[in-house]
């Protein structure tokens, strides 16, 4: 009887030692599967965040370009005609900011700042009176700041109008 107990006690640790490698392998496989699932969910989440940010930046840039173009059209088509065929432009008001366009050879340039959802968007507008029909090119930027300088993360949208 005692010999059988001794054999069982000796057999148990050996059996556990033989199956210990399998348990570790099983734990590593399960952990790897859980890690792969977690990483794929994180990847999808990051892509969704980037897409949402890209959509907001695109909207800010487009609406900045649209604001610049509308400002040019309003001031050119108004009764005061702020962009004469020859000569310097008068001061114009865009988005509650007074701007004096620069003039060179029938082309007027001005910048509208503090636009968009964060106030960092801007638009660079060119009104070309030297060609017929008059061409308005408005480039909107999502984060140009007060000086309207684009950087590597800037989204640009351009509108071209002829009338």
mmCIF file of C-alpha atoms in Angstrom:
data_model
loop_
_atom_site.group_PDB
_atom_site.id
_atom_site.type_symbol
_atom_site.label_atom_id
_atom_site.label_comp_id
_atom_site.label_asym_id
_atom_site.label_seq_id
_atom_site.Cartn_x
_atom_site.Cartn_y
_atom_site.Cartn_z
ATOM 1 C CA UNK A 1 0.000 0.000 0.000
ATOM 2 C CA UNK A 2 2.751 2.395 0.894
ATOM 3 C CA UNK A 3 4.568 1.586 -2.324
ATOM 4 C CA UNK A 4 1.467 2.542 -4.299
ATOM 5 C CA UNK A 5 1.234 5.877 -2.467
ATOM 6 C CA UNK A 6 4.872 6.585 -3.170
ATOM 7 C CA UNK A 7 4.372 5.727 -6.861
ATOM 8 C CA UNK A 8 1.339 8.028 -7.083
ATOM 9 C CA UNK A 9 3.203 10.875 -5.368
ATOM 10 C CA UNK A 10 6.169 10.469 -7.679
ATOM 11 C CA UNK A 11 3.959 10.191 -10.756
ATOM 12 C CA UNK A 12 1.987 13.341 -10.021
ATOM 13 C CA UNK A 13 4.853 15.839 -10.152
ATOM 14 C CA UNK A 14 6.250 14.247 -13.291
ATOM 15 C CA UNK A 15 2.838 14.426 -14.969
ATOM 16 C CA UNK A 16 2.479 18.071 -14.033
ATOM 17 C CA UNK A 17 5.922 18.822 -15.344
ATOM 18 C CA UNK A 18 5.121 17.146 -18.664
ATOM 19 C CA UNK A 19 1.871 19.110 -19.101
ATOM 20 C CA UNK A 20 3.397 22.416 -17.907
ATOM 21 C CA UNK A 21 4.817 23.140 -21.355
ATOM 22 C CA UNK A 22 1.430 22.644 -22.937
ATOM 23 C CA UNK A 23 -0.214 25.070 -20.524
ATOM 24 C CA UNK A 24 2.388 27.754 -21.255
ATOM 25 C CA UNK A 25 1.979 27.194 -24.991
ATOM 26 C CA UNK A 26 -1.809 27.395 -24.645
ATOM 27 C CA UNK A 27 -1.554 30.661 -22.656
ATOM 28 C CA UNK A 28 0.798 32.195 -25.239
ATOM 29 C CA UNK A 29 -1.522 31.251 -28.130
ATOM 30 C CA UNK A 30 -4.610 32.665 -26.376
ATOM 31 C CA UNK A 31 -2.701 35.856 -25.434
ATOM 32 C CA UNK A 32 -1.540 36.267 -29.036
ATOM 33 C CA UNK A 33 -5.085 35.935 -30.349
ATOM 34 C CA UNK A 34 -6.393 38.503 -27.846
ATOM 35 C CA UNK A 35 -3.509 40.868 -28.721
ATOM 36 C CA UNK A 36 -4.228 40.542 -32.463
ATOM 37 C CA UNK A 37 -7.922 41.308 -31.937
ATOM 38 C CA UNK A 38 -7.079 44.304 -29.733
ATOM 39 C CA UNK A 39 -4.594 45.697 -32.269
ATOM 40 C CA UNK A 40 -7.077 45.351 -35.133
ATOM 41 C CA UNK A 41 -9.774 47.177 -33.141
ATOM 42 C CA UNK A 42 -7.284 49.959 -32.316
ATOM 43 C CA UNK A 43 -6.314 50.225 -35.986
ATOM 44 C CA UNK A 44 -9.950 50.659 -37.050
ATOM 45 C CA UNK A 45 -10.491 53.241 -34.296
ATOM 46 C CA UNK A 46 -7.459 55.284 -35.370
ATOM 47 C CA UNK A 47 -8.629 55.274 -38.993
ATOM 48 C CA UNK A 48 -12.061 56.522 -37.897
ATOM 49 C CA UNK A 49 -10.455 59.333 -35.886
ATOM 50 C CA UNK A 50 -8.287 60.357 -38.848
ATOM 51 C CA UNK A 51 -11.288 60.284 -41.177
ATOM 52 C CA UNK A 52 -13.336 62.464 -38.813
ATOM 53 C CA UNK A 53 -10.507 64.974 -38.470
ATOM 54 C CA UNK A 54 -9.964 65.022 -42.228
ATOM 55 C CA UNK A 55 -13.637 65.761 -42.856
ATOM 56 C CA UNK A 56 -13.598 68.677 -40.394
ATOM 57 C CA UNK A 57 -10.396 70.089 -41.933
ATOM 58 C CA UNK A 58 -11.814 69.786 -45.435
ATOM 59 C CA UNK A 59 -14.987 71.611 -44.419
ATOM 60 C CA UNK A 60 -13.004 74.415 -42.772
ATOM 61 C CA UNK A 61 -10.827 74.845 -45.879
ATOM 62 C CA UNK A 62 -13.769 74.774 -48.287
ATOM 63 C CA UNK A 63 -15.854 77.244 -46.302
ATOM 64 C CA UNK A 64 -12.843 79.564 -45.962
ATOM 65 C CA UNK A 65 -12.435 79.522 -49.760
ATOM 66 C CA UNK A 66 -16.166 80.093 -50.197
ATOM 67 C CA UNK A 67 -16.114 83.038 -47.766
ATOM 68 C CA UNK A 68 -13.205 84.628 -49.641
ATOM 69 C CA UNK A 69 -14.921 84.198 -53.012
ATOM 70 C CA UNK A 70 -18.231 85.568 -51.732
ATOM 71 C CA UNK A 71 -16.451 88.562 -50.212
ATOM 72 C CA UNK A 72 -14.762 89.329 -53.548
ATOM 73 C CA UNK A 73 -18.033 88.959 -55.461
ATOM 74 C CA UNK A 74 -19.977 91.112 -53.007
ATOM 75 C CA UNK A 75 -17.431 93.938 -53.112
ATOM 76 C CA UNK A 76 -16.964 93.800 -56.886
ATOM 77 C CA UNK A 77 -20.629 93.545 -57.827
ATOM 78 C CA UNK A 78 -21.841 96.120 -55.316
ATOM 79 C CA UNK A 79 -22.694 99.661 -56.411
ATOM 80 C CA UNK A 80 -19.384 100.916 -55.030
ATOM 81 C CA UNK A 81 -17.246 98.585 -57.223
ATOM 82 C CA UNK A 82 -14.266 98.200 -54.905
ATOM 83 C CA UNK A 83 -12.172 96.552 -57.659
ATOM 84 C CA UNK A 84 -11.964 99.070 -60.562
ATOM 85 C CA UNK A 85 -10.453 98.036 -63.897
ATOM 86 C CA UNK A 86 -7.453 100.271 -63.341
ATOM 87 C CA UNK A 87 -6.074 101.677 -60.163
ATOM 88 C CA UNK A 88 -5.780 100.632 -56.544
ATOM 89 C CA UNK A 89 -8.629 99.045 -54.647
ATOM 90 C CA UNK A 90 -10.488 100.654 -51.811
ATOM 91 C CA UNK A 91 -10.648 99.035 -48.388
ATOM 92 C CA UNK A 92 -13.136 96.190 -48.170
ATOM 93 C CA UNK A 93 -14.703 94.424 -45.216
ATOM 94 C CA UNK A 94 -14.719 90.640 -45.069
ATOM 95 C CA UNK A 95 -15.820 88.634 -42.036
ATOM 96 C CA UNK A 96 -15.890 91.834 -39.942
ATOM 97 C CA UNK A 97 -12.255 92.623 -40.802
ATOM 98 C CA UNK A 98 -11.195 95.564 -42.958
ATOM 99 C CA UNK A 99 -8.723 94.603 -45.690
ATOM 100 C CA UNK A 100 -6.936 96.684 -48.332
ATOM 101 C CA UNK A 101 -6.229 94.529 -51.404
ATOM 102 C CA UNK A 102 -2.883 94.884 -53.154
ATOM 103 C CA UNK A 103 -3.023 95.879 -56.835
ATOM 104 C CA UNK A 104 -0.668 94.998 -59.676
ATOM 105 C CA UNK A 105 -1.476 95.047 -63.423
ATOM 106 C CA UNK A 106 -5.230 94.565 -63.044
ATOM 107 C CA UNK A 107 -4.883 91.834 -60.403
ATOM 108 C CA UNK A 108 -6.047 92.330 -56.813
ATOM 109 C CA UNK A 109 -4.929 90.131 -53.923
ATOM 110 C CA UNK A 110 -6.165 90.023 -50.360
ATOM 111 C CA UNK A 111 -6.313 87.629 -47.412
ATOM 112 C CA UNK A 112 -9.238 86.888 -45.100
ATOM 113 C CA UNK A 113 -8.271 85.422 -41.710
ATOM 114 C CA UNK A 114 -9.916 84.132 -38.523
ATOM 115 C CA UNK A 115 -12.381 81.860 -40.320
ATOM 116 C CA UNK A 116 -13.596 78.327 -39.633
ATOM 117 C CA UNK A 117 -14.740 76.424 -36.567
ATOM 118 C CA UNK A 118 -11.515 77.144 -34.660
ATOM 119 C CA UNK A 119 -10.793 80.613 -36.065
ATOM 120 C CA UNK A 120 -7.566 79.303 -37.649
ATOM 121 C CA UNK A 121 -8.848 79.043 -41.224
ATOM 122 C CA UNK A 122 -8.048 81.645 -43.837
ATOM 123 C CA UNK A 123 -8.452 82.400 -47.535
ATOM 124 C CA UNK A 124 -6.131 83.957 -50.119
ATOM 125 C CA UNK A 125 -8.181 85.640 -52.824
ATOM 126 C CA UNK A 126 -7.127 86.874 -56.261
ATOM 127 C CA UNK A 127 -9.446 89.033 -58.393
ATOM 128 C CA UNK A 128 -8.125 89.265 -61.954
ATOM 129 C CA UNK A 129 -9.688 92.165 -63.861
ATOM 130 C CA UNK A 130 -7.112 92.055 -66.674
ATOM 131 C CA UNK A 131 -8.942 89.175 -68.376
ATOM 132 C CA UNK A 132 -12.515 88.870 -69.565
ATOM 133 C CA UNK A 133 -14.537 87.497 -67.928
ATOM 134 C CA UNK A 134 -13.278 88.585 -64.525
ATOM 135 C CA UNK A 135 -11.658 85.685 -62.679
ATOM 136 C CA UNK A 136 -11.821 85.179 -58.922
ATOM 137 C CA UNK A 137 -9.588 82.501 -57.399
ATOM 138 C CA UNK A 138 -10.055 81.817 -53.709
ATOM 139 C CA UNK A 139 -7.774 79.356 -51.898
ATOM 140 C CA UNK A 140 -9.003 78.285 -48.478
ATOM 141 C CA UNK A 141 -6.786 76.750 -45.785
ATOM 142 C CA UNK A 142 -7.919 74.953 -42.651
ATOM 143 C CA UNK A 143 -5.103 76.125 -40.337
ATOM 144 C CA UNK A 144 -3.220 79.011 -41.903
ATOM 145 C CA UNK A 145 -3.571 81.195 -38.814
ATOM 146 C CA UNK A 146 -3.466 84.972 -38.832
ATOM 147 C CA UNK A 147 -0.764 85.129 -41.527
ATOM 148 C CA UNK A 148 -2.388 82.437 -43.725
ATOM 149 C CA UNK A 149 0.783 80.407 -44.138
ATOM 150 C CA UNK A 150 0.217 76.757 -44.984
ATOM 151 C CA UNK A 151 2.185 73.940 -43.359
ATOM 152 C CA UNK A 152 2.578 70.210 -44.001
ATOM 153 C CA UNK A 153 -0.719 69.383 -42.237
ATOM 154 C CA UNK A 154 -2.745 72.067 -44.005
ATOM 155 C CA UNK A 155 -5.736 71.172 -46.156
ATOM 156 C CA UNK A 156 -6.260 73.495 -49.149
ATOM 157 C CA UNK A 157 -9.433 73.903 -51.193
ATOM 158 C CA UNK A 158 -9.690 76.214 -54.192
ATOM 159 C CA UNK A 159 -12.698 77.834 -55.834
ATOM 160 C CA UNK A 160 -12.489 79.525 -59.239
ATOM 161 C CA UNK A 161 -15.256 81.842 -60.410
ATOM 162 C CA UNK A 162 -15.611 83.656 -63.729
ATOM 163 C CA UNK A 163 -18.198 86.367 -64.398
#
